[in-house]
Amino acid sequence: MKIGLEVHVQLPTESKMFCSCPTTDAEAPNTHVCPTCLGMPGSRPVLNKQAVIYGIMLAKMLNCSIDDTTWFSRKTYFYPDMSKSVQITQYDHPIGGAGMYYLNGKTPIRITRIHLEEDPGKTKRVGDLSSLVDYNRSGIPLAEIVTEPDLKTPAQAREFLGQLIADIRHVIDLPGDGERSIRCDCNLSVGVERCEVKNVTGLKNVERALTFEMIRQTKILKSGGKIVRETRRFDEERGVTISVRKKELESDYGYIDEPDLGIFHIKNMVDSIHIKESPLNMTLRLVKQYGIDENTARQLVSTSTKIAEIFEELAKTTDVQTAISWTTGMISANWKAFEMRDESHEHIIELVKTFKDGNMTDTECNLELKSFMTGTSVESVKNASADLEVIINKFLDGNPEIVEDSRKNDKAANRVIGHVMKETGGSYSSADIVAATKKLISARF
Amino acid sequence: MDRDIIERVARAAHLALTEEELTRYSKDLDDILDYFKVLDEAPDCEGIGVNPIEVADILREDEPHMDIDTDRLLRDMKTYEGYVRGPRLS
């Protein structure tokens, strides 16, 4: 079985790709439009520099080769979501080609290309099958990442996409919400001919759509049938793929070069752009550089790459074990609250160093950290913490077997967490309960 | 021109052609393509370019603004609650 993906990423620019219309969510349909994104005769596109910068960043992330010269093409297709009947995209000189991306840092997945293109408008069908079109989305910049058919199973495709999305979000600071989204076209073949399932959103749906398609194609071939190359869509509610239209051949799109935009020489931009380390690369580097467990490294990076950076600072100024203990414990537990505050993390480092130097007890450091990270007074933290500890201790007194079980089974403490949540009606965060439970159980060993 | 090709081009362009039109356009398209053969005589283009007049490295900053009243743009279109009315889709 062969699976290849085409991943469409909306780039987080403030204005559209070829005109200055805003990319923010609009209050009403067709209000963020102009003659260019409506494809009116006489209008001319002008390329957004930031879209090119994001394209180069992603091409670098995917280890693509990037030529100095790039340009755009017109892809002809007739559908109401593209009012000028051509989509401005890239064909024979995309921004990046022949890349390589490693799943889990090990399995190589070849990247055919990454190109820039404009998003079409949104079409909705009404009762009599006529269409209503909103062109607010028309012209939003997209990067399309095309893989070679190197993925072997629907589960692997899901894993790949999850990792890719996390890396993309980190490298180009892509917001995780709103209209900006990542859509996926999934190509799957169990024999000779492939089918494409268009516009699947969400990791789970990608796996579901591919699994359905795998079973459907296998059944056809087993019964002596033939797979017809076609485009299908995924019905999320029913979990099935449905034939949409016979797929156009590449030649039907009638690609021609886009003369209005001309050509672009991007070598200087490419040389001046440096990308942030991706979460996966950071995870692998932490394991190698500090000799820590891969799951711990992954936990740190997935909570926030900033926590991983704090870990590195602490590992250098204290020691690796102290750094792990505080970053995976108290610092991770209060990270969400800390992110809401516009504070530097310098004080966190100072507090842990003070503890390590022996000028503060473990309990004092916990209180000071929580107070600083949540913006509440030490006194309030102390009271809340004391109340929480009373509840936990009382439960442990009544159920001493939990302490014994915890020696062999990490999950034994879950009973305490469940009890406290129920008892306090959610007054304490689960992270706080976990941290306090671990501390009090350890004290009884 | 091959009738299959005419049918495929018509399908890609969403045109429903009658038998009579298919026959007629087979000949018409042949004539049109023959006319373009004159380009075979043209000298080869040197260098890279997508426009006979050089257009290169024109970029704009990512600064959003709207300077056209969208009501005016939609004035001559058929609309329904702000949406542009499109054709029936099968």
PDB file of C-alpha atoms in Angstrom, chain A residues 13-17 19-20 22 30-31 33-35 40 46-49 71 78 124-125 128-129 131-133 251-252 257-259 262-265, chain B residues 8 12-14 48-51 55-66 68 70 73-74 77 80-90:
ATOM      1  CA  THR A  13      -0.055  36.744   6.908  1.00  0.00           C
ATOM      2  CA  GLU A  14      -2.127  39.809   7.743  1.00  0.00           C
ATOM      3  CA  SER A  15      -3.109  40.534   4.157  1.00  0.00           C
ATOM      4  CA  LYS A  16      -3.967  38.235   1.254  1.00  0.00           C
ATOM      5  CA  MET A  17      -1.453  36.783  -1.146  1.00  0.00           C
ATOM      6  CA  CYS A  19      -3.943  41.970  -2.778  1.00  0.00           C
ATOM      7  CA  SER A  20      -4.145  43.955   0.464  1.00  0.00           C
ATOM      8  CA  PRO A  22      -7.238  41.538   5.353  1.00  0.00           C
ATOM      9  CA  ASN A  30     -17.867  39.062   0.640  1.00  0.00           C
ATOM     10  CA  THR A  31     -16.711  41.972   2.784  1.00  0.00           C
ATOM     11  CA  VAL A  33     -12.804  41.426  -1.174  1.00  0.00           C
ATOM     12  CA  CYS A  34     -11.466  43.672  -3.934  1.00  0.00           C
ATOM     13  CA  PRO A  35     -11.234  43.493  -7.750  1.00  0.00           C
ATOM     14  CA  MET A  40     -12.241  41.170 -12.125  1.00  0.00           C
ATOM     15  CA  VAL A  46       1.117  41.828  -6.526  1.00  0.00           C
ATOM     16  CA  LEU A  47       2.868  39.216  -4.392  1.00  0.00           C
ATOM     17  CA  ASN A  48       2.953  39.528  -0.586  1.00  0.00           C
ATOM     18  CA  LYS A  49       6.602  39.378   0.560  1.00  0.00           C
ATOM     19  CA  TRP A  71       7.650  31.975 -10.450  1.00  0.00           C
ATOM     20  CA  PHE A  78     -13.988  26.007 -13.845  1.00  0.00           C
ATOM     21  CA  LYS A 124     -22.090  26.322  -0.174  1.00  0.00           C
ATOM     22  CA  ARG A 125     -24.913  24.457  -1.819  1.00  0.00           C
ATOM     23  CA  ASP A 128     -32.062  23.427  -5.305  1.00  0.00           C
ATOM     24  CA  LEU A 129     -28.345  22.565  -5.789  1.00  0.00           C
ATOM     25  CA  SER A 131     -24.422  27.596  -5.124  1.00  0.00           C
ATOM     26  CA  LEU A 132     -23.736  30.572  -2.888  1.00  0.00           C
ATOM     27  CA  VAL A 133     -20.164  31.829  -2.855  1.00  0.00           C
ATOM     28  CA  SER A 251      -2.783  18.345 -18.941  1.00  0.00           C
ATOM     29  CA  ASP A 252      -6.447  19.330 -18.451  1.00  0.00           C
ATOM     30  CA  ASP A 257       3.227  30.923 -16.651  1.00  0.00           C
ATOM     31  CA  GLU A 258       1.728  33.879 -14.778  1.00  0.00           C
ATOM     32  CA  PRO A 259       2.978  36.943 -16.691  1.00  0.00           C
ATOM     33  CA  GLY A 262       6.894  37.948 -13.388  1.00  0.00           C
ATOM     34  CA  ILE A 263       9.826  36.122 -11.839  1.00  0.00           C
ATOM     35  CA  PHE A 264      11.439  36.318  -8.406  1.00  0.00           C
ATOM     36  CA  HIS A 265      15.074  36.027  -7.414  1.00  0.00           C
TER      37      HIS A 265
ATOM     38  CA  ARG B   8     -12.227  15.545 -23.017  1.00  0.00           C
ATOM     39  CA  ALA B  12     -12.797  19.894 -18.654  1.00  0.00           C
ATOM     40  CA  ALA B  13     -14.450  23.171 -19.737  1.00  0.00           C
ATOM     41  CA  HIS B  14     -17.864  21.995 -18.454  1.00  0.00           C
ATOM     42  CA  ILE B  48      14.240  32.667 -18.223  1.00  0.00           C
ATOM     43  CA  GLY B  49      11.165  34.813 -18.465  1.00  0.00           C
ATOM     44  CA  VAL B  50       7.420  34.554 -18.211  1.00  0.00           C
ATOM     45  CA  ASN B  51       6.658  37.901 -19.838  1.00  0.00           C
ATOM     46  CA  VAL B  55       8.761  41.877 -14.764  1.00  0.00           C
ATOM     47  CA  ALA B  56      10.921  40.829 -11.807  1.00  0.00           C
ATOM     48  CA  ASP B  57      11.014  40.965  -8.016  1.00  0.00           C
ATOM     49  CA  ILE B  58       7.934  43.083  -7.464  1.00  0.00           C
ATOM     50  CA  LEU B  59       6.797  42.408  -3.922  1.00  0.00           C
ATOM     51  CA  ARG B  60       4.642  44.324  -1.484  1.00  0.00           C
ATOM     52  CA  GLU B  61       4.781  44.525   2.302  1.00  0.00           C
ATOM     53  CA  ASP B  62       2.215  42.565   4.313  1.00  0.00           C
ATOM     54  CA  GLU B  63       0.025  45.550   5.233  1.00  0.00           C
ATOM     55  CA  PRO B  64      -3.727  45.056   5.106  1.00  0.00           C
ATOM     56  CA  HIS B  65      -6.050  47.810   3.915  1.00  0.00           C
ATOM     57  CA  MET B  66      -9.348  48.101   2.071  1.00  0.00           C
ATOM     58  CA  ILE B  68     -12.840  49.958  -2.323  1.00  0.00           C
ATOM     59  CA  THR B  70     -17.404  46.183  -1.390  1.00  0.00           C
ATOM     60  CA  LEU B  73     -18.147  45.679  -6.239  1.00  0.00           C
ATOM     61  CA  LEU B  74     -21.143  43.428  -5.662  1.00  0.00           C
ATOM     62  CA  MET B  77     -23.801  40.648  -9.207  1.00  0.00           C
ATOM     63  CA  TYR B  80     -28.340  36.477  -1.613  1.00  0.00           C
ATOM     64  CA  GLU B  81     -27.673  37.648   1.949  1.00  0.00           C
ATOM     65  CA  GLY B  82     -24.211  38.849   0.946  1.00  0.00           C
ATOM     66  CA  TYR B  83     -23.298  35.656  -0.924  1.00  0.00           C
ATOM     67  CA  VAL B  84     -22.682  35.692  -4.669  1.00  0.00           C
ATOM     68  CA  ARG B  85     -25.126  33.429  -6.459  1.00  0.00           C
ATOM     69  CA  GLY B  86     -23.333  30.739  -8.445  1.00  0.00           C
ATOM     70  CA  PRO B  87     -24.537  28.114 -10.906  1.00  0.00           C
ATOM     71  CA  ARG B  88     -26.282  24.882  -9.970  1.00  0.00           C
ATOM     72  CA  LEU B  89     -23.800  22.226  -8.972  1.00  0.00           C
ATOM     73  CA  SER B  90     -24.400  18.586  -9.731  1.00  0.00           C
TER      74      SER B  90
END
